[in-house]
Coordinates of N, CA, C and O in Angstrom, one line a residue:
M1 N -28.4 41.5 47.5 CA -27.9 41.8 46.1 C -26.5 41.5 45.9 O -26.1 41.0 45.0
N2 N -25.8 41.9 47.0 CA -24.2 41.6 46.9 C -24.0 40.1 46.9 O -23.0 39.6 46.4
S3 N -24.9 39.3 47.6 CA -24.6 37.8 47.7 C -24.7 37.2 46.3 O -24.1 36.1 46.2
K4 N -25.2 37.7 45.4 CA -25.3 37.1 44.0 C -23.9 37.3 43.4 O -23.6 36.4 42.4
F5 N -22.9 38.2 43.7 CA -21.8 38.3 42.9 C -20.8 37.1 43.1 O -20.3 36.7 42.1
P6 N -20.7 36.6 44.2 CA -19.8 35.5 44.4 C -20.4 34.3 43.6 O -19.5 33.5 43.0
R7 N -21.7 34.1 43.6 CA -22.2 32.9 42.8 C -22.0 33.1 41.4 O -21.5 32.2 40.7
R8 N -22.0 34.4 40.8 CA -21.8 34.7 39.4 C -20.3 34.5 39.1 O -20.0 34.0 38.1
G9 N -19.5 35.0 40.2 CA -18.2 34.8 39.9 C -17.8 33.3 39.8 O -17.0 32.9 39.0
G10 N -18.4 32.5 40.8 CA -18.0 31.1 40.8 C -18.5 30.4 39.4 O -17.7 29.6 38.9
L11 N -19.5 30.7 39.0 CA -20.1 30.3 37.7 C -19.1 30.6 36.6 O -18.8 29.8 35.6
L12 N -18.6 31.9 36.5 CA -17.8 32.4 35.6 C -16.5 31.6 35.5 O -15.9 31.2 34.6
A13 N -16.0 31.5 36.7 CA -14.7 30.7 37.0 C -14.8 29.2 36.5 O -14.0 28.7 35.8
A14 N -16.1 28.6 36.7 CA -16.2 27.1 36.3 C -16.3 27.1 34.8 O -15.7 26.2 34.2
M15 N -16.9 28.1 34.3 CA -17.0 28.0 32.8 C -15.6 28.3 32.1 O -15.5 27.6 31.2
A16 N -14.8 29.1 32.7 CA -13.4 29.4 32.2 C -12.6 28.2 32.3 O -11.9 27.9 31.4
L17 N -12.6 27.5 33.5 CA -12.0 26.3 33.6 C -12.3 25.2 32.6 O -11.6 24.5 32.0
T18 N -13.7 25.0 32.5 CA -14.1 24.0 31.5 C -13.7 24.3 30.1 O -13.2 23.5 29.3
L19 N -13.7 25.6 29.8 CA -13.3 26.1 28.4 C -11.8 26.0 28.1 O -11.4 25.5 27.0
S20 N -11.1 26.1 29.2 CA -9.6 25.9 29.1 C -9.2 24.5 29.0 O -8.3 24.1 28.1
L21 N -9.9 23.7 29.7 CA -9.7 22.1 29.5 C -10.1 21.6 28.1 O -9.3 20.9 27.6
F22 N -11.2 22.3 27.7 CA -11.6 21.8 26.2 C -10.6 22.2 25.3 O -10.2 21.5 24.3
T23 N -10.1 23.4 25.2 CA -9.2 24.0 24.5 C -7.8 23.3 24.5 O -7.3 22.9 23.5
A24 N -7.4 22.9 25.7 CA -6.1 22.2 25.9 C -6.3 20.8 25.3 O -5.4 20.4 24.6
C25 N -7.4 20.2 25.4 CA -7.6 18.7 24.9 C -7.6 18.7 23.3 O -7.1 18.0 22.8
F26 N -8.3 19.9 22.9 CA -8.5 20.0 21.4 C -7.2 20.4 20.8 O -6.9 19.6 19.8
F27 N -6.3 21.3 21.2 CA -5.2 21.6 20.6 C -3.9 20.7 20.9 O -2.9 20.8 20.2
S28 N -4.2 19.9 21.9 CA -2.9 18.9 22.2 C -3.0 17.6 21.6 O -2.1 16.9 21.8
R29 N -4.1 17.4 20.7 CA -4.1 16.1 20.0 C -3.0 16.0 19.0 O -2.6 17.0 18.3
T30 N -2.4 14.9 19.0 CA -1.2 14.6 18.1 C -1.8 14.5 16.7 O -2.7 13.6 16.4
P31 N -1.1 15.2 15.7 CA -1.6 15.1 14.4 C -1.3 13.7 13.8 O -0.3 13.1 14.2
P32 N -1.9 13.2 12.8 CA -1.7 12.0 12.2 C -0.4 11.8 11.5 O 0.1 12.9 11.1
S33 N 0.3 10.7 11.7 CA 1.5 10.4 11.0 C 1.2 9.8 9.8 O 0.4 8.9 9.5
N34 N 2.1 10.2 8.6 CA 1.9 9.6 7.4 C 3.1 8.6 7.0 O 4.2 9.1 7.2
Y35 N 2.7 7.6 6.3 CA 3.9 6.7 5.9 C 3.9 6.4 4.4 O 2.8 6.6 3.9
D36 N 4.9 6.1 3.8 CA 5.2 5.7 2.5 C 5.9 4.3 2.4 O 6.5 4.0 3.3
L37 N 6.0 3.8 1.1 CA 6.8 2.7 0.9 C 8.3 3.2 0.6 O 8.5 4.3 0.2
T38 N 9.2 2.4 1.0 CA 10.6 2.6 0.6 C 10.8 2.7 -0.9 O 10.2 2.1 -1.7
T39 N 11.6 3.7 -1.2 CA 12.0 3.7 -2.8 C 12.6 2.5 -3.2 O 13.7 2.0 -2.6
P40 N 12.2 1.9 -4.3 CA 12.8 0.5 -4.7 C 14.0 0.6 -5.5 O 14.3 1.7 -6.2
D41 N 14.8 -0.2 -5.6 CA 15.9 -0.3 -6.4 C 15.4 -0.7 -7.7 O 14.5 -1.6 -7.8
P42 N 16.0 -0.3 -8.8 CA 15.6 -0.6 -10.2 C 15.7 -2.2 -10.4 O 16.6 -2.8 -10.0
I43 N 14.7 -2.7 -11.1 CA 14.8 -4.0 -11.5 C 15.1 -4.1 -13.1 O 14.1 -3.7 -13.8
P44 N 16.2 -4.5 -13.5 CA 16.6 -4.5 -14.9 C 15.7 -5.5 -15.7 O 15.7 -6.7 -15.3
V45 N 15.1 -5.0 -16.7 CA 14.4 -6.1 -17.7 C 14.7 -5.7 -19.1 O 15.1 -4.5 -19.4
D46 N 14.5 -6.7 -20.0 CA 14.7 -6.4 -21.4 C 13.5 -6.1 -22.2 O 13.4 -6.4 -23.4
Y47 N 12.5 -5.5 -21.5 CA 11.3 -5.2 -22.2 C 10.7 -4.0 -21.3 O 11.2 -3.5 -20.3
Q48 N 9.6 -3.5 -21.7 CA 9.0 -2.5 -21.0 C 7.7 -3.0 -20.3 O 7.1 -3.8 -20.9
I49 N 7.6 -2.4 -19.1 CA 6.4 -2.8 -18.3 C 5.6 -1.5 -17.9 O 6.3 -0.6 -17.4
K50 N 4.6 -1.2 -18.5 CA 3.8 -0.1 -18.3 C 2.7 -0.4 -17.2 O 1.8 -1.2 -17.4
V51 N 2.8 0.2 -16.1 CA 2.0 0.0 -15.0 C 0.7 0.9 -15.0 O 0.9 2.2 -14.9
S52 N -0.4 0.3 -15.1 CA -1.7 1.1 -14.9 C -2.1 1.1 -13.3 O -1.6 0.4 -12.7
A53 N -3.0 2.3 -13.2 CA -3.2 2.4 -11.8 C -4.0 1.2 -11.0 O -5.0 0.7 -11.5
F54 N -3.3 0.7 -10.0 CA -3.9 -0.3 -9.2 C -5.0 0.3 -8.3 O -4.9 1.5 -7.6
S55 N -6.1 -0.5 -8.1 CA -7.3 0.0 -7.3 C -7.1 -0.3 -5.9 O -6.2 -1.3 -5.6
T56 N -7.9 0.1 -4.9 CA -7.8 -0.4 -3.5 C -9.2 -0.9 -3.2 O -10.2 -0.1 -3.4
A57 N -9.2 -2.1 -2.8 CA -10.5 -2.7 -2.3 C -10.6 -2.7 -0.7 O -9.4 -2.5 -0.1
G58 N -11.7 -3.0 -0.1 CA -11.7 -3.1 1.2 C -11.7 -1.9 2.0 O -12.0 -0.8 1.4
I59 N -11.6 -1.9 3.4 CA -11.8 -0.7 4.2 C -10.4 -0.1 4.2 O -9.5 -0.5 3.9
G60 N -10.4 1.1 5.0 CA -9.3 1.9 5.3 C -8.7 2.9 4.4 O -8.7 4.1 4.7
H61 N -8.4 2.5 3.1 CA -7.9 3.4 2.2 C -6.6 4.1 2.7 O -5.6 3.5 2.8
Y62 N -6.9 5.4 3.0 CA -5.6 6.0 3.8 C -5.2 5.6 5.1 O -4.0 5.7 5.4
K63 N -6.2 5.3 5.9 CA -5.8 4.9 7.3 C -5.2 3.4 7.3 O -5.9 2.5 6.6
M64 N -4.3 3.3 8.2 CA -3.8 1.8 8.3 C -4.9 0.9 8.9 O -5.7 1.4 9.8
V65 N -4.9 -0.3 8.5 CA -5.9 -1.3 9.0 C -5.1 -2.2 9.8 O -4.2 -2.8 9.5
V66 N -5.6 -2.5 11.1 CA -5.0 -3.4 12.1 C -6.1 -4.5 12.3 O -7.1 -4.2 12.8
R67 N -5.5 -5.7 12.3 CA -6.4 -6.9 12.5 C -6.1 -7.3 13.9 O -5.0 -7.7 14.3
E68 N -7.0 -7.0 14.8 CA -6.8 -7.3 16.3 C -7.2 -8.7 16.7 O -6.7 -9.1 17.9
S69 N -8.1 -9.3 16.0 CA -8.4 -10.7 16.2 C -8.9 -11.3 14.9 O -8.9 -10.7 13.8
E70 N -9.2 -12.5 14.9 CA -9.5 -13.3 13.6 C -10.6 -12.4 12.8 O -10.6 -12.5 11.6
N71 N -11.5 -11.9 13.5 CA -12.6 -11.3 12.8 C -12.9 -9.7 13.3 O -13.9 -9.3 12.9
R72 N -11.9 -9.2 13.8 CA -12.0 -7.7 14.2 C -10.9 -7.0 13.5 O -9.8 -7.2 13.8
L73 N -11.4 -6.0 12.9 CA -10.5 -5.0 12.1 C -10.5 -3.6 12.8 O -11.7 -3.3 13.2
K74 N -9.5 -2.9 12.8 CA -9.6 -1.6 13.5 C -8.9 -0.5 12.6 O -7.8 -0.9 12.0
L75 N -9.5 0.7 12.3 CA -8.8 1.6 11.7 C -8.0 2.5 12.5 O -8.5 2.9 13.5
D76 N -6.8 2.7 12.1 CA -5.8 3.5 12.9 C -6.0 5.0 12.6 O -5.7 5.5 11.4
E77 N -6.6 5.9 13.4 CA -6.9 7.2 13.2 C -5.7 8.1 13.2 O -5.8 9.2 12.6
Y78 N -4.6 7.6 13.8 CA -3.4 8.6 13.9 C -2.3 8.1 13.0 O -1.2 8.7 13.0
N79 N -2.4 6.9 12.3 CA -1.3 6.5 11.4 C -2.0 6.2 10.0 O -2.8 5.3 9.9
R80 N -1.4 6.9 9.0 CA -2.1 6.8 7.8 C -1.0 6.6 6.5 O 0.2 6.9 6.9
W81 N -1.4 6.1 5.4 CA -0.7 6.0 4.3 C -0.5 7.4 3.6 O -1.5 8.1 3.6
S82 N 0.5 7.6 3.0 CA 0.6 8.9 2.1 C -0.4 8.8 1.0 O -0.8 9.9 0.5
Q83 N -0.6 7.6 0.4 CA -1.7 7.4 -0.7 C -2.4 6.2 -0.3 O -2.1 5.5 0.6
Q84 N -3.6 5.9 -1.0 CA -4.1 4.5 -0.8 C -3.2 3.4 -1.2 O -2.5 3.6 -2.1
P85 N -3.4 2.3 -0.7 CA -2.4 1.2 -1.0 C -2.4 0.8 -2.4 O -1.2 0.7 -3.0
G86 N -3.3 0.9 -3.3 CA -3.3 0.7 -4.6 C -2.5 1.7 -5.3 O -1.6 1.4 -6.2
A87 N -2.4 3.0 -4.9 CA -1.7 4.0 -5.6 C -0.3 3.9 -5.1 O 0.6 4.1 -5.9
M88 N 0.0 3.5 -3.8 CA 1.4 3.1 -3.5 C 2.0 2.1 -4.2 O 3.2 2.2 -4.6
I89 N 1.3 0.9 -4.4 CA 1.9 -0.2 -5.2 C 2.2 0.4 -6.6 O 3.2 0.0 -7.2
T90 N 1.2 1.0 -7.2 CA 1.5 1.6 -8.6 C 2.6 2.4 -8.8 O 3.4 2.3 -9.6
K91 N 2.8 3.3 -7.7 CA 4.1 4.2 -7.7 C 5.4 3.4 -7.5 O 6.4 3.5 -8.3
Y92 N 5.3 2.4 -6.7 CA 6.5 1.5 -6.4 C 6.8 0.7 -7.7 O 7.9 0.7 -7.9
L93 N 5.9 0.1 -8.2 CA 6.1 -0.8 -9.5 C 6.7 0.1 -10.6 O 7.6 -0.4 -11.4
T94 N 6.0 1.3 -10.7 CA 6.6 2.2 -11.8 C 7.9 2.6 -11.7 O 8.9 2.6 -12.7
A95 N 8.3 2.8 -10.4 CA 9.8 3.2 -10.1 C 10.7 1.9 -10.2 O 11.8 2.0 -10.8
A96 N 10.3 0.9 -9.9 CA 11.0 -0.4 -9.9 C 11.4 -0.9 -11.3 O 12.4 -1.4 -11.6
F97 N 10.3 -0.6 -12.3 CA 10.5 -1.0 -13.6 C 10.9 0.1 -14.6 O 10.9 0.0 -15.7
A98 N 11.1 1.3 -14.1 CA 11.6 2.3 -15.0 C 13.0 2.1 -15.5 O 13.8 1.5 -15.0
Q99 N 13.1 2.0 -17.0 CA 14.3 1.8 -17.5 C 14.9 3.0 -18.0 O 14.4 4.0 -18.4
P100 N 16.3 3.0 -18.0 CA 17.0 4.1 -18.6 C 16.7 4.4 -19.9 O 16.3 3.6 -20.8
D101 N 16.9 5.7 -20.4 CA 16.4 6.1 -21.8 C 17.1 5.4 -22.8 O 16.4 5.1 -24.0
D102 N 18.3 5.0 -22.7 CA 19.1 4.3 -23.8 C 18.6 2.7 -23.9 O 19.1 2.1 -24.9
R103 N 17.8 2.3 -23.1 CA 17.4 1.0 -23.1 C 15.9 0.9 -23.6 O 15.5 -0.3 -24.2
I104 N 15.2 1.9 -23.5 CA 13.8 1.9 -24.1 C 13.7 1.4 -25.5 O 12.8 0.7 -25.9
G105 N 14.6 2.1 -26.3 CA 14.5 1.9 -27.8 C 14.7 0.4 -28.2 O 14.4 0.0 -29.3
T106 N 15.4 -0.3 -27.3 CA 15.8 -1.8 -27.7 C 14.8 -2.7 -27.1 O 14.9 -3.9 -27.4
S107 N 13.9 -2.2 -26.4 CA 12.7 -3.1 -25.8 C 12.0 -3.9 -27.0 O 11.5 -3.2 -27.8
R108 N 12.0 -5.2 -26.8 CA 11.2 -6.0 -27.9 C 9.6 -5.9 -27.7 O 9.0 -6.0 -28.7
R109 N 9.4 -5.9 -26.6 CA 7.9 -6.0 -26.3 C 7.4 -5.1 -25.2 O 8.3 -4.6 -24.3
V110 N 6.3 -4.7 -25.1 CA 5.7 -4.0 -24.0 C 4.6 -4.7 -23.3 O 3.6 -5.3 -23.9
Y111 N 4.7 -4.8 -22.0 CA 3.8 -5.4 -21.2 C 3.0 -4.4 -20.3 O 3.5 -3.5 -19.8
Y112 N 1.6 -4.8 -20.3 CA 0.9 -3.9 -19.5 C 0.3 -4.7 -18.1 O -0.1 -5.8 -18.1
L113 N 0.6 -3.9 -16.9 CA 0.3 -4.6 -15.7 C -0.7 -3.7 -14.9 O -0.5 -2.4 -14.9
T114 N -1.8 -4.3 -14.3 CA -2.7 -3.9 -13.7 C -3.2 -4.6 -12.6 O -3.0 -5.8 -12.6
G115 N -4.0 -4.1 -11.6 CA -4.5 -5.0 -10.7 C -5.3 -4.2 -9.5 O -5.6 -3.0 -9.7
S116 N -5.3 -4.9 -8.3 CA -6.1 -4.3 -7.2 C -5.5 -4.8 -5.9 O -5.2 -6.0 -5.8
V117 N -5.4 -4.0 -4.9 CA -4.9 -4.3 -3.6 C -6.1 -4.7 -3.0 O -7.0 -3.9 -2.5
M118 N -6.3 -6.0 -2.7 CA -7.5 -6.6 -1.9 C -7.4 -6.5 -0.4 O -8.4 -6.4 0.2
A119 N -6.3 -6.6 0.0 CA -6.0 -6.4 1.6 C -4.7 -5.8 1.8 O -3.7 -6.2 1.2
C120 N -4.6 -5.0 2.8 CA -3.4 -4.4 3.3 C -3.5 -4.2 4.9 O -4.2 -3.2 5.2
E121 N -3.1 -5.1 5.6 CA -3.3 -5.1 7.1 C -2.0 -5.4 7.9 O -1.1 -6.1 7.5
L122 N -2.1 -4.9 9.0 CA -1.1 -5.2 10.1 C -1.9 -6.1 11.0 O -2.7 -5.8 11.8
D123 N -1.3 -7.5 10.8 CA -2.0 -8.5 11.4 C -1.4 -8.8 12.9 O -0.4 -9.5 13.0
K124 N -2.0 -8.3 13.8 CA -1.4 -8.4 15.2 C -1.5 -9.8 15.7 O -0.8 -10.3 16.6
T125 N -2.5 -10.6 15.2 CA -2.7 -12.0 15.8 C -1.5 -12.9 15.4 O -1.1 -13.9 16.1
D126 N -0.9 -12.7 14.3 CA 0.2 -13.3 13.7 C 1.6 -12.6 13.7 O 2.6 -13.2 13.4
G127 N 1.6 -11.4 13.8 CA 2.8 -10.5 13.9 C 3.3 -10.3 12.5 O 4.5 -10.5 12.3
V128 N 2.4 -10.1 11.6 CA 2.9 -9.9 10.2 C 2.1 -8.8 9.4 O 1.0 -8.2 9.9
A129 N 2.7 -8.3 8.5 CA 2.0 -7.4 7.5 C 1.6 -8.2 6.3 O 2.3 -9.0 5.8
Y130 N 0.3 -8.0 6.0 CA -0.3 -9.0 5.1 C -0.8 -8.0 3.9 O -1.4 -7.0 4.0
L131 N -0.5 -8.5 2.7 CA -0.7 -7.9 1.4 C -1.3 -8.8 0.3 O -0.7 -9.9 0.2
L132 N -2.4 -8.6 -0.1 CA -3.2 -9.4 -1.0 C -3.4 -8.6 -2.2 O -4.0 -7.6 -2.2
I133 N -2.9 -9.1 -3.4 CA -3.1 -8.5 -4.7 C -3.6 -9.4 -5.9 O -3.2 -10.5 -6.0
R134 N -4.7 -8.9 -6.5 CA -5.0 -9.6 -7.8 C -4.4 -8.7 -8.9 O -4.5 -7.4 -8.8
Y135 N -4.0 -9.4 -10.0 CA -3.2 -8.6 -11.1 C -3.6 -9.3 -12.4 O -4.1 -10.4 -12.5
A136 N -3.3 -8.5 -13.5 CA -3.3 -9.0 -14.8 C -2.2 -8.5 -15.6 O -1.8 -7.4 -15.5
I137 N -1.6 -9.3 -16.3 CA -0.4 -8.9 -17.2 C -0.8 -9.1 -18.7 O -1.1 -10.2 -19.0
D138 N -0.7 -8.2 -19.6 CA -1.1 -8.4 -21.0 C 0.2 -7.9 -21.8 O 0.9 -7.0 -21.4
C139 N 0.4 -8.5 -23.0 CA 1.6 -8.2 -23.9 C 1.1 -7.6 -25.2 O 0.1 -8.1 -25.7
D140 N 1.5 -6.5 -25.6 CA 1.2 -5.8 -26.7 C 1.8 -6.6 -28.0 O 2.9 -6.9 -27.9
G141 N 0.9 -6.8 -29.0 CA 1.3 -7.5 -30.1 C 1.4 -9.1 -30.0 O 1.8 -9.6 -31.0
V142 N 1.0 -9.6 -28.9 CA 1.1 -11.1 -28.7 C -0.3 -11.7 -28.5 O -0.9 -11.1 -27.6
D143 N -0.6 -12.6 -29.3 CA -2.2 -13.0 -29.3 C -2.1 -14.1 -28.3 O -2.2 -15.2 -28.5
T144 N -2.3 -13.7 -27.0 CA -2.3 -14.7 -25.9 C -3.3 -14.0 -24.9 O -3.6 -12.7 -24.9
V145 N -3.9 -14.9 -24.2 CA -4.8 -14.5 -23.1 C -3.9 -13.8 -21.9 O -3.0 -14.3 -21.5
P146 N -4.3 -12.7 -21.4 CA -3.6 -12.1 -20.3 C -3.4 -12.9 -19.1 O -4.3 -13.8 -18.8
E147 N -2.2 -12.9 -18.5 CA -2.0 -13.6 -17.4 C -2.7 -13.0 -16.2 O -2.6 -11.8 -15.9
L148 N -3.4 -13.8 -15.5 CA -4.1 -13.3 -14.3 C -3.8 -14.1 -13.2 O -3.4 -15.3 -13.1
G149 N -3.7 -13.4 -11.9 CA -3.2 -14.1 -10.7 C -3.6 -13.4 -9.5 O -4.0 -12.1 -9.5
T150 N -3.5 -14.1 -8.5 CA -3.7 -13.5 -7.2 C -2.5 -14.1 -6.3 O -2.3 -15.2 -6.2
V151 N -1.9 -13.1 -5.6 CA -0.7 -13.5 -4.6 C -1.0 -12.8 -3.5 O -1.7 -11.7 -3.3
S152 N -0.3 -13.4 -2.4 CA -0.5 -12.8 -1.0 C 0.9 -13.0 -0.3 O 1.7 -13.9 -0.7
Y153 N 1.3 -11.9 0.5 CA 2.5 -11.9 1.2 C 2.2 -11.7 2.6 O 1.4 -10.9 3.2
R154 N 3.0 -12.5 3.5 CA 2.9 -12.3 5.0 C 4.3 -12.1 5.4 O 5.1 -13.1 5.6
I155 N 4.7 -10.8 5.7 CA 6.0 -10.5 6.2 C 6.0 -10.3 7.7 O 5.2 -9.5 8.3
K156 N 6.9 -11.0 8.4 CA 7.0 -10.9 9.7 C 7.5 -9.5 10.2 O 8.3 -9.0 9.6
V157 N 6.9 -9.0 11.3 CA 7.3 -7.8 11.9 C 7.8 -8.1 13.4 O 7.2 -8.8 14.0
K158 N 8.9 -7.3 13.7 CA 9.4 -7.6 15.1 C 8.4 -7.1 16.2 O 8.3 -7.7 17.2
E159 N 7.9 -6.0 15.9 CA 6.7 -5.3 16.7 C 5.6 -4.8 15.8 O 5.9 -4.4 14.8
A160 N 4.6 -4.8 16.5 CA 3.4 -4.3 15.6 C 3.3 -2.8 15.7 O 2.4 -2.1 16.4
T161 N 4.1 -2.1 15.0 CA 4.2 -0.7 15.0 C 3.9 -0.2 13.6 O 4.1 -0.8 12.5
P162 N 3.5 1.1 13.4 CA 3.3 1.7 12.0 C 4.6 1.6 11.2 O 4.7 1.3 10.1
D163 N 5.7 1.9 11.9 CA 7.0 2.0 11.2 C 7.3 0.5 10.6 O 7.7 0.5 9.5
A164 N 7.1 -0.4 11.5 CA 7.5 -1.7 11.1 C 6.6 -2.2 9.9 O 7.0 -3.1 9.0
F165 N 5.3 -1.8 10.0 CA 4.3 -2.1 9.1 C 4.8 -1.5 7.6 O 4.7 -2.3 6.7
A166 N 5.1 -0.2 7.7 CA 5.7 0.4 6.3 C 6.9 -0.4 5.8 O 6.9 -0.6 4.6
V167 N 7.8 -0.8 6.7 CA 9.0 -1.5 6.1 C 8.6 -2.8 5.6 O 9.1 -3.2 4.4
A168 N 7.7 -3.6 6.3 CA 7.3 -4.9 5.8 C 6.4 -4.9 4.6 O 6.6 -5.7 3.6
L169 N 5.7 -3.8 4.5 CA 4.9 -3.7 3.3 C 5.8 -3.5 2.0 O 5.5 -3.8 1.0
S170 N 6.8 -2.6 2.2 CA 7.8 -2.4 1.1 C 8.5 -3.6 0.9 O 8.6 -3.8 -0.5
E171 N 8.8 -4.4 1.6 CA 9.4 -5.8 1.3 C 8.3 -6.6 0.5 O 8.8 -7.3 -0.5
A172 N 7.0 -6.5 0.9 CA 6.1 -7.3 0.2 C 6.0 -6.8 -1.1 O 5.7 -7.5 -2.1
A173 N 5.9 -5.4 -1.4 CA 5.8 -4.9 -2.7 C 7.0 -5.2 -3.6 O 6.9 -5.5 -4.7
N174 N 8.2 -5.3 -3.0 CA 9.3 -5.8 -3.7 C 9.2 -7.2 -4.3 O 9.5 -7.6 -5.3
E175 N 8.7 -8.2 -3.3 CA 8.5 -9.5 -3.6 C 7.5 -9.7 -4.9 O 7.6 -10.4 -5.8
F176 N 6.4 -8.8 -4.8 CA 5.5 -8.7 -5.9 C 6.1 -8.3 -7.2 O 5.9 -8.9 -8.3
A177 N 7.0 -7.2 -7.1 CA 7.6 -6.7 -8.4 C 8.5 -8.0 -9.0 O 8.6 -8.1 -10.2
L178 N 9.2 -8.6 -8.2 CA 10.1 -9.7 -8.6 C 9.2 -10.8 -9.1 O 9.5 -11.5 -10.1
H179 N 8.1 -11.1 -8.6 CA 7.1 -12.2 -9.0 C 6.7 -11.7 -10.4 O 6.5 -12.5 -11.3
V180 N 6.4 -10.3 -10.7 CA 5.8 -10.0 -12.1 C 7.0 -10.2 -13.0 O 6.8 -10.8 -14.1
K181 N 8.2 -9.9 -12.8 CA 9.3 -10.1 -13.5 C 9.4 -11.7 -14.0 O 9.5 -11.9 -15.2
K182 N 9.4 -12.5 -13.0 CA 9.4 -13.9 -13.2 C 8.3 -14.4 -14.2 O 8.5 -15.2 -15.0
E183 N 7.1 -13.9 -13.9 CA 6.0 -14.4 -14.6 C 6.3 -14.0 -16.1 O 6.0 -14.7 -17.0
I184 N 6.7 -12.7 -16.4 CA 7.0 -12.3 -17.7 C 8.1 -13.1 -18.4 O 8.0 -13.5 -19.6
D185 N 9.1 -13.3 -17.6 CA 10.2 -14.0 -18.3 C 9.9 -15.5 -18.6 O 10.3 -15.8 -19.7
E186 N 9.1 -16.0 -17.9 CA 8.6 -17.4 -18.1 C 7.7 -17.4 -19.3 O 7.8 -18.4 -20.1
S187 N 6.8 -16.4 -19.4 CA 5.9 -16.3 -20.6 C 6.7 -16.0 -21.9 O 6.4 -16.6 -22.9
I188 N 7.9 -15.2 -21.8 CA 8.6 -14.9 -23.0 C 9.4 -16.3 -23.5 O 9.4 -16.6 -24.7
V189 N 9.9 -17.1 -22.5 CA 10.5 -18.3 -22.9 C 9.5 -19.3 -23.5 O 9.8 -19.8 -24.5
A190 N 8.3 -19.4 -23.0 CA 7.4 -20.3 -23.4 C 6.9 -19.7 -24.8 O 6.6 -20.7 -25.9
Q191 N 6.8 -18.4 -25.2 CA 6.4 -18.0 -26.5 C 7.4 -18.2 -27.4 O 7.1 -18.6 -28.6
E192 N 8.7 -18.1 -27.0 CA 9.9 -18.3 -27.9 C 9.9 -19.8 -28.4 O 10.1 -20.1 -29.6
K193 N 9.4 -20.7 -27.4 CA 9.6 -22.0 -27.8 C 8.5 -22.4 -28.7 O 8.6 -23.2 -29.7
T194 N 7.3 -21.7 -28.6 CA 6.1 -21.8 -29.6 C 6.5 -21.5 -30.8 O 6.2 -22.1 -31.9
E195 N 7.2 -20.2 -31.0 CA 7.6 -19.7 -32.3 C 8.7 -20.6 -33.0 O 8.7 -20.5 -34.3
Q196 N 9.4 -21.2 -32.2 CA 10.5 -22.0 -32.8 C 10.1 -23.4 -33.4 O 10.8 -24.1 -34.1
R197 N 8.9 -23.7 -33.1 CA 8.3 -25.0 -33.5 C 8.1 -24.9 -34.9 O 7.5 -24.1 -35.6
P198 N 8.4 -26.1 -35.8 CA 8.3 -26.2 -37.1 C 6.7 -26.3 -37.6 O 5.9 -26.7 -36.8

């Protein structure tokens, strides 16, 4: 009868050890890190740009997407965006094109910008942050077909880390904002030339 107690005690000790190891592993997991784009510097324009919500296509959404080979993508479980890429681009563009109150009243035209983030990846094969965007620009009160376009950016990163990815993606977002301004400026010049024709 007494010989059973050591066995029971050994079993309980083994169960306690297993439980403690499981608890240690469970609670010692590093929580996910969240990343956002850099706050942009204002881009002065002589018109209004109203940014509609950009959608997000592809995989990942909140999780960072890492391209490990030409055909293999990996979702990073521990490094995530604060918002989906489309929402981050929307917020970035809205901040970049926000105009002071004293300039809004003098704006001649209102432009509407919308689009979709088709790809947002940290490409380890080339050491770049890759951003692919489809977009549309429409002008209020101007009888023209909306400007449609697709642009991509490949920003070099010194090392394939989440921090470097976030910095490079912010640079790509800024390049896209400047591209939008250039597109609108060129369309205004073309429209004014058309209006001046006899």
